[in-house]
Amino acid sequence: MEFQQSRTYANLQNAYEMELMQSTLYSIYGDIARQEGYRQIGNIYDIFQRNNKEHAIIWLRRLNEGSLPTTADTLSTSANVENYKGNQLYREYANIASEEGYNDIANLFNGIANIDLNHGLQLETQYSDVVRGEVFCKPQAQLWICMQCGNIMNGLCAPEICPVCGFPQGYYRLYGTEPI
């Protein structure tokens, strides 16, 4: 039997999705607890959120037979999901809500669909940069900003090490491109 056709694989998928959902819920619940003045309970939820996130990573690795997807893979998949939600899924949900007289909910679906389309565009841009090897180097000189200390440099490539704080190149992004 192929692993991906097994009940064990289906169980791993279910466990992965459950851990993802609980991780997000615990993050939200922690915020709620802190807003209500229960800092200690919020902190407990934060710990459980991190635990559940780690459990999701364990299951994802097993689903992929020992490895995690590459950044290029995750960017491509994420862009496709965001575009699907923005172009189709949430538009359909908005139409249904509108037909049923829930115009405020229809407006929310349409608003979030637009946000997801923006996410899709940003992810597509990042994907293109990764596959072309242009995340930290561009064909023309650019301004680069260190996300750790705020140092701004001009050049074809971000510096390998920030000359101000010593953080590696991975802490640089193009100046003026803060994701929204």
GROMACS .gro file of C-alpha atoms in nm:
model
  180
    1MET     CA    1   0.000   0.000   0.000
    2GLU     CA    2   0.125   0.346  -0.089
    3PHE     CA    3   0.180   0.557   0.221
    4GLN     CA    4  -0.032   0.843   0.084
    5GLN     CA    5  -0.327   0.604   0.040
    6SER     CA    6  -0.302   0.468   0.395
    7ARG     CA    7  -0.526   0.549   0.687
    8THR     CA    8  -0.211   0.643   0.877
    9TYR     CA    9  -0.142   0.917   0.622
   10ALA     CA   10  -0.502   1.042   0.656
   11ASN     CA   11  -0.462   1.041   1.034
   12LEU     CA   12  -0.139   1.240   1.003
   13GLN     CA   13  -0.317   1.496   0.784
   14ASN     CA   14  -0.597   1.526   1.037
   15ALA     CA   15  -0.352   1.558   1.327
   16TYR     CA   16  -0.154   1.823   1.135
   17GLU     CA   17  -0.466   2.029   1.064
   18MET     CA   18  -0.585   1.996   1.425
   19GLU     CA   19  -0.252   2.114   1.565
   20LEU     CA   20  -0.251   2.410   1.326
   21MET     CA   21  -0.601   2.510   1.429
   22GLN     CA   22  -0.531   2.472   1.801
   23SER     CA   23  -0.207   2.668   1.767
   24THR     CA   24  -0.395   2.961   1.618
   25LEU     CA   25  -0.680   2.932   1.867
   26TYR     CA   26  -0.439   2.927   2.160
   27SER     CA   27  -0.273   3.242   2.029
   28ILE     CA   28  -0.615   3.412   2.016
   29TYR     CA   29  -0.716   3.272   2.355
   30GLY     CA   30  -0.393   3.401   2.509
   31ASP     CA   31  -0.470   3.750   2.379
   32ILE     CA   32  -0.823   3.729   2.522
   33ALA     CA   33  -0.695   3.616   2.861
   34ARG     CA   34  -0.446   3.906   2.875
   35GLN     CA   35  -0.717   4.156   2.771
   36GLU     CA   36  -0.927   4.028   3.061
   37GLY     CA   37  -0.634   4.074   3.300
   38TYR     CA   38  -0.522   3.710   3.320
   39ARG     CA   39  -0.159   3.747   3.217
   40GLN     CA   40  -0.056   3.409   3.364
   41ILE     CA   41  -0.330   3.228   3.171
   42GLY     CA   42  -0.230   3.417   2.856
   43ASN     CA   43   0.127   3.298   2.906
   44ILE     CA   44   0.007   2.938   2.946
   45TYR     CA   45  -0.180   2.966   2.616
   46ASP     CA   46   0.138   3.106   2.455
   47ILE     CA   47   0.333   2.799   2.569
   48PHE     CA   48   0.061   2.564   2.442
   49GLN     CA   49   0.049   2.757   2.114
   50ARG     CA   50   0.422   2.701   2.061
   51ASN     CA   51   0.385   2.334   2.160
   52ASN     CA   52   0.103   2.282   1.911
   53LYS     CA   53   0.296   2.461   1.639
   54GLU     CA   54   0.588   2.226   1.700
   55HIS     CA   55   0.351   1.928   1.688
   56ALA     CA   56   0.225   2.054   1.351
   57ILE     CA   57   0.584   2.071   1.225
   58ILE     CA   58   0.643   1.712   1.340
   59TRP     CA   59   0.332   1.592   1.153
   60LEU     CA   60   0.417   1.798   0.843
   61ARG     CA   61   0.764   1.643   0.834
   62ARG     CA   62   0.609   1.294   0.854
   63LEU     CA   63   0.355   1.379   0.583
   64ASN     CA   64   0.650   1.477   0.362
   65GLU     CA   65   0.836   1.157   0.453
   66GLY     CA   66   1.105   1.322   0.662
   67SER     CA   67   1.150   1.667   0.515
   68LEU     CA   68   0.982   2.004   0.526
   69PRO     CA   69   0.885   2.193   0.210
   70THR     CA   70   1.132   2.449   0.076
   71THR     CA   71   1.066   2.822   0.100
   72ALA     CA   72   1.001   2.828  -0.276
   73ASP     CA   73   0.744   2.550  -0.232
   74THR     CA   74   0.574   2.724   0.059
   75LEU     CA   75   0.564   3.058  -0.125
   76SER     CA   76   0.410   2.899  -0.434
   77THR     CA   77   0.152   2.704  -0.234
   78SER     CA   78   0.071   3.004  -0.014
   79ALA     CA   79   0.027   3.236  -0.314
   80ASN     CA   80  -0.208   2.985  -0.477
   81VAL     CA   81  -0.416   2.952  -0.159
   82GLU     CA   82  -0.437   3.330  -0.106
   83ASN     CA   83  -0.537   3.384  -0.470
   84TYR     CA   84  -0.799   3.108  -0.449
   85LYS     CA   85  -0.947   3.261  -0.134
   86GLY     CA   86  -0.937   3.611  -0.284
   87ASN     CA   87  -1.066   3.530  -0.631
   88GLN     CA   88  -1.310   3.246  -0.566
   89LEU     CA   89  -1.383   3.110  -0.220
   90TYR     CA   90  -1.455   3.431  -0.030
   91ARG     CA   91  -1.634   3.583  -0.332
   92GLU     CA   92  -1.868   3.282  -0.334
   93TYR     CA   93  -1.916   3.313   0.041
   94ALA     CA   94  -1.992   3.684  -0.002
   95ASN     CA   95  -2.254   3.610  -0.269
   96ILE     CA   96  -2.423   3.353  -0.045
   97ALA     CA   97  -2.420   3.589   0.254
   98SER     CA   98  -2.564   3.866   0.037
   99GLU     CA   99  -2.837   3.639  -0.103
  100GLU     CA  100  -2.931   3.543   0.252
  101GLY     CA  101  -2.946   3.907   0.361
  102TYR     CA  102  -2.623   3.915   0.561
  103ASN     CA  103  -2.474   4.214   0.382
  104ASP     CA  104  -2.238   4.302   0.666
  105ILE     CA  105  -2.087   3.953   0.649
  106ALA     CA  106  -2.077   3.972   0.268
  107ASN     CA  107  -1.878   4.294   0.299
  108LEU     CA  108  -1.636   4.124   0.540
  109PHE     CA  109  -1.583   3.833   0.299
  110ASN     CA  110  -1.517   4.076   0.012
  111GLY     CA  111  -1.285   4.288   0.225
  112ILE     CA  112  -1.081   3.990   0.338
  113ALA     CA  113  -1.079   3.857  -0.019
  114ASN     CA  114  -0.910   4.182  -0.126
  115ILE     CA  115  -0.656   4.148   0.155
  116ASP     CA  116  -0.585   3.789   0.048
  117LEU     CA  117  -0.529   3.903  -0.311
  118ASN     CA  118  -0.269   4.148  -0.179
  119HIS     CA  119  -0.110   3.864   0.018
  120GLY     CA  120  -0.104   3.656  -0.301
  121LEU     CA  121   0.075   3.932  -0.493
  122GLN     CA  122   0.336   3.974  -0.221
  123LEU     CA  123   0.394   3.599  -0.202
  124GLU     CA  124   0.425   3.574  -0.582
  125THR     CA  125   0.687   3.850  -0.577
  126GLN     CA  126   0.882   3.674  -0.303
  127TYR     CA  127   0.855   3.343  -0.491
  128SER     CA  128   0.995   3.504  -0.808
  129ASP     CA  129   1.282   3.656  -0.611
  130VAL     CA  130   1.367   3.320  -0.452
  131VAL     CA  131   1.367   3.121  -0.777
  132ARG     CA  132   1.569   3.391  -0.958
  133GLY     CA  133   1.814   3.423  -0.668
  134GLU     CA  134   1.723   3.790  -0.623
  135VAL     CA  135   1.614   3.803  -0.258
  136PHE     CA  136   1.935   3.975  -0.145
  137CYS     CA  137   2.077   4.088  -0.481
  138LYS     CA  138   1.908   4.284  -0.759
  139PRO     CA  139   2.017   4.368  -1.115
  140GLN     CA  140   2.028   4.740  -1.024
  141ALA     CA  141   2.145   4.916  -0.709
  142GLN     CA  142   1.882   4.935  -0.435
  143LEU     CA  143   1.845   5.067  -0.083
  144TRP     CA  144   1.857   4.785   0.172
  145ILE     CA  145   1.746   4.820   0.536
  146CYS     CA  146   1.852   4.599   0.825
  147MET     CA  147   1.540   4.482   1.006
  148GLN     CA  148   1.737   4.447   1.330
  149CYS     CA  149   1.897   4.791   1.369
  150GLY     CA  150   1.757   5.002   1.082
  151ASN     CA  151   2.090   5.051   0.902
  152ILE     CA  152   2.034   5.154   0.538
  153MET     CA  153   2.283   5.059   0.266
  154ASN     CA  154   2.291   5.121  -0.109
  155GLY     CA  155   2.411   4.853  -0.350
  156LEU     CA  156   2.332   4.564  -0.581
  157CYS     CA  157   2.325   4.329  -0.282
  158ALA     CA  158   2.245   4.355   0.084
  159PRO     CA  159   2.564   4.325   0.289
  160GLU     CA  160   2.648   3.974   0.405
  161ILE     CA  161   2.687   4.109   0.759
  162CYS     CA  162   2.535   4.435   0.881
  163PRO     CA  163   2.827   4.671   0.951
  164VAL     CA  164   2.632   4.830   1.239
  165CYS     CA  165   2.477   4.543   1.439
  166GLY     CA  166   2.657   4.241   1.294
  167PHE     CA  167   2.339   4.053   1.200
  168PRO     CA  168   2.350   3.835   0.886
  169GLN     CA  169   2.219   3.923   0.540
  170GLY     CA  170   1.890   3.746   0.611
  171TYR     CA  171   1.793   4.046   0.826
  172TYR     CA  172   1.798   4.279   0.525
  173ARG     CA  173   1.505   4.367   0.303
  174LEU     CA  174   1.454   4.625   0.034
  175TYR     CA  175   1.392   4.965   0.186
  176GLY     CA  176   1.027   5.069   0.158
  177THR     CA  177   0.892   4.717   0.108
  178GLU     CA  178   0.749   4.646   0.452
  179PRO     CA  179   0.470   4.389   0.404
  180ILE     CA  180   0.123   4.515   0.487
   0.00000   0.00000   0.00000
